[in-house]
Tab-separated table of C-alpha atoms in Angstrom:
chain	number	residue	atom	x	y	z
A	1	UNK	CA	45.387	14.292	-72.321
A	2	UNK	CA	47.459	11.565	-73.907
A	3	UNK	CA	50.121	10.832	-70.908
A	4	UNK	CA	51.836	8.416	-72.861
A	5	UNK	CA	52.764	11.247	-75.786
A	6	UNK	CA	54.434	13.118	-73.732
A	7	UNK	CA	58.400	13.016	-72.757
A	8	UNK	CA	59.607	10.586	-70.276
A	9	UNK	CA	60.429	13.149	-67.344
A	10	UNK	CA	57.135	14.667	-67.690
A	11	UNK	CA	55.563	11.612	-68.073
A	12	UNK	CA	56.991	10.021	-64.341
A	13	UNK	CA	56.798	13.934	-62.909
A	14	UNK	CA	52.481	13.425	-63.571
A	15	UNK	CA	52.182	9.937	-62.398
A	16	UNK	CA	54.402	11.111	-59.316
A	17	UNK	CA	51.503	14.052	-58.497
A	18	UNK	CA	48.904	11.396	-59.285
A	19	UNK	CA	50.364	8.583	-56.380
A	20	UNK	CA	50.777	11.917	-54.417
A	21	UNK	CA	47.440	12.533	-54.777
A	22	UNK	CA	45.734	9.127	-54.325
A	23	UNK	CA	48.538	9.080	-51.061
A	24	UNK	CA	46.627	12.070	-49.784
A	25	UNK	CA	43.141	11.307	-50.408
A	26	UNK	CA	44.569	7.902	-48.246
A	27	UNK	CA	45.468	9.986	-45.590
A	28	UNK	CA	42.251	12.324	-45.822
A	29	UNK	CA	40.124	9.683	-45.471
A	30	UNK	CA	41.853	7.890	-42.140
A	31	UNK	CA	42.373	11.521	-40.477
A	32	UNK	CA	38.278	11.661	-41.222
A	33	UNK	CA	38.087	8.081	-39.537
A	34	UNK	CA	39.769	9.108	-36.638
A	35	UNK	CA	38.273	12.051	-36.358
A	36	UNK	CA	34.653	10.779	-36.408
A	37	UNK	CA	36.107	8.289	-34.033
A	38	UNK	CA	37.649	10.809	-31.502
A	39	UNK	CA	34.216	12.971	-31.958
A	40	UNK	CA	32.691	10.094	-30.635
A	41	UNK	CA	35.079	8.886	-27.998
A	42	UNK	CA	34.534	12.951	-26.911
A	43	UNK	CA	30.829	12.638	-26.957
A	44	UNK	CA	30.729	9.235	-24.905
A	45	UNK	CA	33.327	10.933	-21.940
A	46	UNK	CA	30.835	13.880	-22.016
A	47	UNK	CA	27.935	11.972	-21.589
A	48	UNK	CA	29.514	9.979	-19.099
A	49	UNK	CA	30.708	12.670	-17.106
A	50	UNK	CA	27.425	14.010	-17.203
A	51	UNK	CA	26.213	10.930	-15.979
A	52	UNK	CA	28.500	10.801	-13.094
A	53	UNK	CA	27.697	14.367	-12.494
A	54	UNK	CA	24.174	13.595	-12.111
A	55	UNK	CA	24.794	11.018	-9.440
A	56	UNK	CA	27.405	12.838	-7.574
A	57	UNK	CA	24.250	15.583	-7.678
A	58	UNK	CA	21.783	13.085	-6.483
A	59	UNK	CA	23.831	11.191	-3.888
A	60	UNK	CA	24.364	14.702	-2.343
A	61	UNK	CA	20.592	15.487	-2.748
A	62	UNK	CA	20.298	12.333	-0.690
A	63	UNK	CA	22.841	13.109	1.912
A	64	UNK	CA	22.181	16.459	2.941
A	65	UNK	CA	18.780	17.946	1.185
A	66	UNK	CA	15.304	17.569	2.615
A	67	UNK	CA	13.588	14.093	1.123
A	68	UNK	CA	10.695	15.887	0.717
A	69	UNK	CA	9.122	15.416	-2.807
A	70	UNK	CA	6.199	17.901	-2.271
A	71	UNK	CA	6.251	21.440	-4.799
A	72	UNK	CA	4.278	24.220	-4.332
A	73	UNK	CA	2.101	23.481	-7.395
A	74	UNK	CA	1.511	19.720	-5.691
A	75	UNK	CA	0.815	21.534	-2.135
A	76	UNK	CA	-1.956	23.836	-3.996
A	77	UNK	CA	-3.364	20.959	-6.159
A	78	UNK	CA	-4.031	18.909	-2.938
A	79	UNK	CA	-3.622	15.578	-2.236
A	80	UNK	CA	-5.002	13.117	-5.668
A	81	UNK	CA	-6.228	10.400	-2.537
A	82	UNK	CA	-7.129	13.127	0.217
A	83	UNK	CA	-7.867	11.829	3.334
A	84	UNK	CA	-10.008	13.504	6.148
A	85	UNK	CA	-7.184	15.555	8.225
A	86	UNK	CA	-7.116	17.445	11.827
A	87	UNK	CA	-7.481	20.612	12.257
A	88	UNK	CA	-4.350	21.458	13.035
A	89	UNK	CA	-3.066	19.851	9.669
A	90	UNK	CA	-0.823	22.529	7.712
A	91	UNK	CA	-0.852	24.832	10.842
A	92	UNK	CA	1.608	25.262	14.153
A	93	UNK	CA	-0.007	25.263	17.387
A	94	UNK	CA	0.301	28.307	17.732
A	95	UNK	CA	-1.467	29.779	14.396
A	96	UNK	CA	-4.755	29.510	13.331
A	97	UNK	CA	-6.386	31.114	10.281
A	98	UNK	CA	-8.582	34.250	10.679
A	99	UNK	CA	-11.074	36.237	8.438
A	100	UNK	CA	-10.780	39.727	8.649
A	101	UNK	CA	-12.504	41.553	5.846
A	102	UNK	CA	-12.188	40.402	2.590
A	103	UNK	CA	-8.565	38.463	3.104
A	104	UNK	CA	-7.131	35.729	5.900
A	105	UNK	CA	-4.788	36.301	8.290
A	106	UNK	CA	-3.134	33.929	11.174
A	107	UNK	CA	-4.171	34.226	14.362
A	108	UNK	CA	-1.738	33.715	17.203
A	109	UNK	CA	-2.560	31.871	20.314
A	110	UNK	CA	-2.752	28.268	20.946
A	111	UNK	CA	-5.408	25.836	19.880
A	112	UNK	CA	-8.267	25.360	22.182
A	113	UNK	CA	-8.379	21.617	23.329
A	114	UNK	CA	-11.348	19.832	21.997
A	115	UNK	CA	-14.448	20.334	23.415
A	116	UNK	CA	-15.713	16.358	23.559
A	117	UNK	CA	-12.792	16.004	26.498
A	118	UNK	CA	-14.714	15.607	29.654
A	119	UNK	CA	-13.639	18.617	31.971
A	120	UNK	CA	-13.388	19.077	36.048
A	121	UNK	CA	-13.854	22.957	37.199
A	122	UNK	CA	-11.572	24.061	40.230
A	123	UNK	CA	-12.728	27.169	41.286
A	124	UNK	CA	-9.586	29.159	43.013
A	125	UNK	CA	-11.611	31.944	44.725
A	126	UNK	CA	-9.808	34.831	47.158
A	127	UNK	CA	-10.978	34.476	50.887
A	128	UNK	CA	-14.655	35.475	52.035
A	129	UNK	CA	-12.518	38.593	54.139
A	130	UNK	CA	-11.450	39.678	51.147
A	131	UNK	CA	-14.943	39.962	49.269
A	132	UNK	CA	-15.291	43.503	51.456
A	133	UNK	CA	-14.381	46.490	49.936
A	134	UNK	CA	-12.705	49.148	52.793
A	135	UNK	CA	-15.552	51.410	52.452
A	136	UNK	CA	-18.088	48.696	53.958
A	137	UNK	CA	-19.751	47.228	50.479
A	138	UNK	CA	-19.827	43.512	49.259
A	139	UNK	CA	-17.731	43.223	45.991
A	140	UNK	CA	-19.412	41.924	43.217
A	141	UNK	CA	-18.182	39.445	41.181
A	142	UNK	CA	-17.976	41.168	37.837
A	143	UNK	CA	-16.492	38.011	35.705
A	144	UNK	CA	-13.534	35.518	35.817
A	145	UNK	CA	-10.425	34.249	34.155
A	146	UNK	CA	-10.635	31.014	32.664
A	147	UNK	CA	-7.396	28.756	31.745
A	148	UNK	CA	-7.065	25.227	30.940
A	149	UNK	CA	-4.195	22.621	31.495
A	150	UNK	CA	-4.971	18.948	30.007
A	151	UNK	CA	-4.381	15.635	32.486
A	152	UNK	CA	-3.381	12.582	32.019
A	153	UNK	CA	-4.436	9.485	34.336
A	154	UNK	CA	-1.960	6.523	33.669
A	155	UNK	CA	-3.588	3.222	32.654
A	156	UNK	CA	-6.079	1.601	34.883
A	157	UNK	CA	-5.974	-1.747	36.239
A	158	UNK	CA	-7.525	-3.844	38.788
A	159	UNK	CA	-8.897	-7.223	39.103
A	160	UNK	CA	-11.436	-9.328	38.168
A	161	UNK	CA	-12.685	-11.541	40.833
A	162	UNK	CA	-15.073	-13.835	39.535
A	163	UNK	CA	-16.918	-15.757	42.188
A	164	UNK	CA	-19.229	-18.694	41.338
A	165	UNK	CA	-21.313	-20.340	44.155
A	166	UNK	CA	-21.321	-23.962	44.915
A	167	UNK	CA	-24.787	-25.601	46.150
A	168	UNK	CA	-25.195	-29.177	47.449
A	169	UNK	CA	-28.175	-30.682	49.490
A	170	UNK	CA	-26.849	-31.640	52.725
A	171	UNK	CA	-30.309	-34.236	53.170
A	172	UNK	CA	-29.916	-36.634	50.363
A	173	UNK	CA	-26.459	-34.987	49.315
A	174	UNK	CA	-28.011	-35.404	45.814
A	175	UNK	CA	-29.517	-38.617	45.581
A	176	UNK	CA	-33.179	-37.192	45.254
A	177	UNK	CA	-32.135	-36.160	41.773
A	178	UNK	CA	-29.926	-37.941	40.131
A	179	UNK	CA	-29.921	-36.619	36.975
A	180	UNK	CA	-28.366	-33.296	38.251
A	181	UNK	CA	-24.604	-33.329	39.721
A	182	UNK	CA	-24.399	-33.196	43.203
A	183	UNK	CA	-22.706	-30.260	43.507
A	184	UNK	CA	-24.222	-27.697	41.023
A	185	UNK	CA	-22.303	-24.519	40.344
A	186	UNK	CA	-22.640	-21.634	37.256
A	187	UNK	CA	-19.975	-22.485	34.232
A	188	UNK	CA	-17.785	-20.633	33.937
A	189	UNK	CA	-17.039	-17.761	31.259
A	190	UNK	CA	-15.545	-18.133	28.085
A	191	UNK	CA	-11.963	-17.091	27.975
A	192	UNK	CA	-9.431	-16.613	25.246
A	193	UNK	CA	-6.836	-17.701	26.905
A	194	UNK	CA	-8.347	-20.634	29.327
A	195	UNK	CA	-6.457	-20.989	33.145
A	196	UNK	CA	-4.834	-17.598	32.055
A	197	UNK	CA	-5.397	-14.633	33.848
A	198	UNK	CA	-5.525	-12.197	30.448
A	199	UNK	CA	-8.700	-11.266	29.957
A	200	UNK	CA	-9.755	-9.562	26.232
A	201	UNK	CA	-9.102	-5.896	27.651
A	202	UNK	CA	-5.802	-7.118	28.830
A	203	UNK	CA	-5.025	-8.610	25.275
A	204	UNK	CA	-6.558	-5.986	23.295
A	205	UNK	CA	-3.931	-3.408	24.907
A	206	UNK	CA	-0.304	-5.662	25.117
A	207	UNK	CA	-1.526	-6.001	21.087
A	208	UNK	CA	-2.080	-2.399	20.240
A	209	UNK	CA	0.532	-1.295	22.513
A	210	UNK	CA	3.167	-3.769	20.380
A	211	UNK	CA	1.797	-3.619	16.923
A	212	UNK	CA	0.170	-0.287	16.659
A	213	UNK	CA	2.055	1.497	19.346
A	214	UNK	CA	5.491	-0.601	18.485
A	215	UNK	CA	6.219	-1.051	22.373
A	216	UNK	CA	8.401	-4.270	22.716
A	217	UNK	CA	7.003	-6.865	25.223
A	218	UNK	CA	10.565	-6.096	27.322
A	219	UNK	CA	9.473	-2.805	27.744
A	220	UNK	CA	5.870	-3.385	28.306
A	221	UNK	CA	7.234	-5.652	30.822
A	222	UNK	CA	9.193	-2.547	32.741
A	223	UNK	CA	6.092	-0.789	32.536
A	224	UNK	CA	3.941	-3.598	34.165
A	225	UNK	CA	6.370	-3.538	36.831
A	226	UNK	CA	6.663	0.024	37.749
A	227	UNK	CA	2.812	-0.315	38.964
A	228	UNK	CA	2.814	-3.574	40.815
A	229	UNK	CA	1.883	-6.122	38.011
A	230	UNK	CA	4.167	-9.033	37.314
A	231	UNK	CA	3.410	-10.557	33.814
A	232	UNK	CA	6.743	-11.653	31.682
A	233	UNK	CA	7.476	-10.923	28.134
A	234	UNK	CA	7.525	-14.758	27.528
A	235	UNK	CA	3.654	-14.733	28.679
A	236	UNK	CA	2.746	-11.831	26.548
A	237	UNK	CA	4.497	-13.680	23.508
A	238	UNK	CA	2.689	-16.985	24.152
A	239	UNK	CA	-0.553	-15.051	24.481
A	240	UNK	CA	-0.044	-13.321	21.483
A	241	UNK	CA	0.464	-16.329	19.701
A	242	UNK	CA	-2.741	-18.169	21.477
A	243	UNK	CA	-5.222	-15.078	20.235
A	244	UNK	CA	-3.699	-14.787	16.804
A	245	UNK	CA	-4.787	-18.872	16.201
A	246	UNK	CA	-8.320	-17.684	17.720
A	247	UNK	CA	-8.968	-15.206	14.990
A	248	UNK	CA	-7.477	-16.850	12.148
A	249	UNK	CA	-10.766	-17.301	10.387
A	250	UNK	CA	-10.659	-13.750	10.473
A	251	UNK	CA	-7.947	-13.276	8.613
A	252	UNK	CA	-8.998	-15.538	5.854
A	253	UNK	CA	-11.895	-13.216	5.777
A	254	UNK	CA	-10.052	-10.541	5.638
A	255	UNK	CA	-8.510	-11.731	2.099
A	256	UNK	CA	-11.252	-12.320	0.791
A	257	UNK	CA	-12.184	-9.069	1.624
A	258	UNK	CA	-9.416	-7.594	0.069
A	259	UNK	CA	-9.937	-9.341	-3.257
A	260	UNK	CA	-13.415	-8.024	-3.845
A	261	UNK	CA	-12.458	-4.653	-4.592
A	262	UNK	CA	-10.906	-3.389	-8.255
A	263	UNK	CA	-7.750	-2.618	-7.597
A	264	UNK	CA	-5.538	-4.324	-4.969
A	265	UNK	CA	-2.148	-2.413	-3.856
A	266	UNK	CA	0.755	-4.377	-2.986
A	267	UNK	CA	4.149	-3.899	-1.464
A	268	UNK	CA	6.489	-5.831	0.537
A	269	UNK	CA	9.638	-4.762	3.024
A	270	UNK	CA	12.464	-6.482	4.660
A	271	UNK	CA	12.262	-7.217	8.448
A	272	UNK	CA	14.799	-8.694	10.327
A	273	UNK	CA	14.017	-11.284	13.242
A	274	UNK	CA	16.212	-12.151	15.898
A	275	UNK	CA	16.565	-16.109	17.049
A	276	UNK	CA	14.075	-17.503	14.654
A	277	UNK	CA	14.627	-21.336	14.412
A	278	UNK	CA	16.701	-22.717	11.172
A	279	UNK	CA	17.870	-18.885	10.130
A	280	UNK	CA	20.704	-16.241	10.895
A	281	UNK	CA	19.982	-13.030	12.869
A	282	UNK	CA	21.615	-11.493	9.746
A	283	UNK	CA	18.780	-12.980	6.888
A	284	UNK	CA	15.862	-10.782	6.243
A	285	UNK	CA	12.894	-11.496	6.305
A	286	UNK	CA	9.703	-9.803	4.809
A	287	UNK	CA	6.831	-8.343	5.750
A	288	UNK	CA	3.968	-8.444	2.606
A	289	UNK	CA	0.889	-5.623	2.630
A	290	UNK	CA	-2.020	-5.867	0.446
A	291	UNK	CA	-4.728	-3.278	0.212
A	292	UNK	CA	-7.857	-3.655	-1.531
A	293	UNK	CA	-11.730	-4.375	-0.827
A	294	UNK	CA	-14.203	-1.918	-1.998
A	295	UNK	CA	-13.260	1.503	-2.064
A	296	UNK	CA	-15.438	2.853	0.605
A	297	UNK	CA	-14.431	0.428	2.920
A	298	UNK	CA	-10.679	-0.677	2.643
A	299	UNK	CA	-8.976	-3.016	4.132
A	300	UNK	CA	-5.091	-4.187	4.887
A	301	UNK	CA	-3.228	-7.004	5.435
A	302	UNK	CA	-0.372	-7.868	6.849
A	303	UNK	CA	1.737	-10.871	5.719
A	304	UNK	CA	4.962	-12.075	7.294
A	305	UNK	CA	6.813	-14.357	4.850
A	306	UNK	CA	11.127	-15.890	4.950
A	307	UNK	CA	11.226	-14.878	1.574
A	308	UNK	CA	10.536	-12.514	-0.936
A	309	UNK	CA	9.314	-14.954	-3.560
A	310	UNK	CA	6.201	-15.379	-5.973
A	311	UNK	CA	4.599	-17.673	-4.356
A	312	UNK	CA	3.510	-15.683	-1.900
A	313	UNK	CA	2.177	-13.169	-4.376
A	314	UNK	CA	-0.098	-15.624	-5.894
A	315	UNK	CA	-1.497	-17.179	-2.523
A	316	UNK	CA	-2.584	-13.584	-1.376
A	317	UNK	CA	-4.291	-12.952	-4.931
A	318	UNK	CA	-5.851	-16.360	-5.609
A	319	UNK	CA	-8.942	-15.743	-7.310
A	320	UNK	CA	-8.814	-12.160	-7.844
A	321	UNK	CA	-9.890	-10.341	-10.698
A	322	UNK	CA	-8.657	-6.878	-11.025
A	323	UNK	CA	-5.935	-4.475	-11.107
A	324	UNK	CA	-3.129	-4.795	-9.311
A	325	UNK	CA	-0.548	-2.166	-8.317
A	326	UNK	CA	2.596	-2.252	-7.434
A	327	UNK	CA	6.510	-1.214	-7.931
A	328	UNK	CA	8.696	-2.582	-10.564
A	329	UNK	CA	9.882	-5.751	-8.472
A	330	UNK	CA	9.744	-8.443	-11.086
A	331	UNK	CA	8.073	-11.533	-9.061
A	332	UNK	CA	5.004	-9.615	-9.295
A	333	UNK	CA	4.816	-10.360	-13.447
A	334	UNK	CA	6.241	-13.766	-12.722
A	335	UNK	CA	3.341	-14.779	-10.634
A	336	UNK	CA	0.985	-13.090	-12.685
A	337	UNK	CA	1.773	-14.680	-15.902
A	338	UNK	CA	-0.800	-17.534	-15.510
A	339	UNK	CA	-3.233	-15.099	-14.497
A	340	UNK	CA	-5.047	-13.297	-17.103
A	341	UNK	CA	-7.668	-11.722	-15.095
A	342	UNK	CA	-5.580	-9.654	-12.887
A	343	UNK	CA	-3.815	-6.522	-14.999
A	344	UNK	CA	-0.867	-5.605	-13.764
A	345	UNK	CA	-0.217	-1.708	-13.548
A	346	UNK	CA	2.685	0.928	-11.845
A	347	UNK	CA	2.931	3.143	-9.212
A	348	UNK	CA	2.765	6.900	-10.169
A	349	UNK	CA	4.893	7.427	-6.620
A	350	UNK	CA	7.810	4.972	-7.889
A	351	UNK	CA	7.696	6.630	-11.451
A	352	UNK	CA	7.674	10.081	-9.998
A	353	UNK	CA	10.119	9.975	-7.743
A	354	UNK	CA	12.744	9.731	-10.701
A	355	UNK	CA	11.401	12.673	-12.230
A	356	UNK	CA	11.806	14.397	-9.538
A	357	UNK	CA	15.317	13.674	-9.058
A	358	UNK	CA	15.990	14.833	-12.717
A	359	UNK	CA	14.877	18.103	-11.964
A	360	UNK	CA	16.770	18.609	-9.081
A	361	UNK	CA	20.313	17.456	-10.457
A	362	UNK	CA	19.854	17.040	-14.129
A	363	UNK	CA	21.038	19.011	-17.038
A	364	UNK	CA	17.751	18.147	-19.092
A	365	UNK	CA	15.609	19.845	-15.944
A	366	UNK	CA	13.251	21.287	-17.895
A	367	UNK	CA	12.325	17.613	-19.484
A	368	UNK	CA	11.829	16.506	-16.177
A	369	UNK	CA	9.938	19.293	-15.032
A	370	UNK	CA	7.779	18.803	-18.406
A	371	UNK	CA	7.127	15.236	-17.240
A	372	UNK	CA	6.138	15.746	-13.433
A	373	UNK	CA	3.788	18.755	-14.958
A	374	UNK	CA	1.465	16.517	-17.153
A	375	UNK	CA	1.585	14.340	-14.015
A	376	UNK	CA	0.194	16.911	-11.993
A	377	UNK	CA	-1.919	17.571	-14.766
């Protein structure tokens, strides 16, 4: 249509609908704006509250639930690394499993103690006056009741005396051989500790009992005393000290060890030492483990280290060819990027564990359960 031919009022009364049309599609298209932009401001508050959901979930989870990680399909599967377990593993005391037909059953009653554990026999019998029955016949003994309590004798200890002889000639008081001393006398036996009065029993338990055991030198110290033996914590520290420097080749052999297997497993914690010279009570230190060697016959170390830096990471693995495993700490691929002989891999555990927390407080369970199922798998 020809606007122009047509009369002046209904000429401005079409261009008038026309701006009142381009004036709406205006305001169509910035309502659409704003609406795609409130759709998304709506979607990024719902995602974020169900992200802070999730961790007001999971920081409950790890206040108040069990830390247990284990499912009932992981407790039938078994263990992927089984190792050899007691008997009493899975079971109370006071259960034991018993076959009755064609099904098991738990049988009450208390585990027997084991049978290797030397036993002493105290016979409580009744008096000889009451072996005679009123009508004039010996009883007979007919069986007995047998019960069993386990004792406990506490450490031994005694001393050593070790007594070495001294001979002299009281004729020539040793001039009639000359190339002997004069006083001749056994040597005497290697020790340790020399002039000290540990011997390697001695050593062997303050060690076990502190490392193994974790009983503090103070308290080993309390115990020493309550049975008549005086040795101070500062002794047991300085002979700690003087045994570790005696096996030190070991412990180089001992990495070596470690590197020979194919896969190496390495982790590291904080510790925190009190007075150590040039640092705070309040820095921490670290403790490093590496396990490795060939698999059927493993080996660890432990590694005490001020830091938590690379360098450590690449003196425990020099020369090793392999895989290594380990969390998602990032010194580990710093130190192993000169190193193209060692592959680097994850730990299952680590990966897991955040799997398993998505099930438990996550919308998106059934993703997580999906993931922990093909790791099962």
């Amino acid at each position: 249509m020809d606007v122009a031919a047509l009369p002046k009022d209904v000429r401005d009364y079409v261009r008038s609908l026309e701006k009142q049309t381009r004036d709406a599609s205006q305001r169509i298209h910035t309502l659409e704006i704003r609406n795609r932009e409130s759709a998304e401001l709506i979607q990024s508050l719902e995602s974020r509250f169900t992200a802070l959901e999730e961790q007001y979930r999971l920081l409950l989870l790890h206040r108040f639930a069990r830390k247990s990680e284990k499912s009932q399909d992981i407790e039938a599967q078994g263990l992927l690394f089984e190792e050899p377990s007691s008997p009493q593993d899975g079971k109370t005391a006071e259960e034991e499993e018993q076959t009755v037909g064609s099904f098991s059953r738990k049988k009450r009653g208390r585990k027997p103690l084991d049978d290797s554990l030397p036993r002493e026999e105290v016979i409580l019998d009744i008096p000889e006056e009451d072996k005679s029955c009123a009508c004039g016949e010996k009883l007979t003994r007919i069986g007995e009741e047998v019960s069993e309590r386990l004792e406990v004798i506490q450490p031994r200890m005694w001393v050593k005396r070790i007594i070495r002889p001294k001979y002299a000639c009281r004729a020539c008081e040793g001039s009639g051989d000359e190339e002997k001393s004069a006083v001749r006398i056994a040597p005497a036996p290697e020790s340790i500790i020399p002039k000290s009065i540990a011997s390697p029993g001695l050593l062997s338990f303050i060690i076990t009992n502190k490392f193994v055991d974790h009983l503090p030198y103070y308290r080993q110290e309390g115990r020493f005393e309550r049975i008549g033996v005086h040795i101070s914590r500062q002794n047991m520290s300085n002979w700690q000290q003087a045994a570790y420097e005696k096996i030190r080749p070991l412990v180089e052999l001992l990495k070596h060890h470690i590197r020979t297997g194919p896969v190496i497993n390495m982790d590291e914690t904080p510790v925190q030492v009190l007075g150590e010279e040039g640092r705070k009570d309040t820095q921490k230190s670290y403790m490093w483990l590496a396990r490795g060697g060939p698999p059927d016959k493993p080996a660890l170390l432990y590694s005490y280290r001020e830091t938590r830096g690379s360098g450590h990471i690449k003196e425990i693995l020099s020369g090793y060819s392999g895989y290594l495993q380990t969390d998602g700490y990032g010194a580990y691929e710093t130190a192993l990027k000169e190193n193209p002989d060692i592959i680097h891999v994850g730990c299952m555990a680590h990966a897991r564990r955040k799997f398993d927390e998505a099930a438990k407080v996550s919308q998106k369970a059934a993703s997580a359960a999906e993931a922990l199922k093909h790791i099962r798998g």
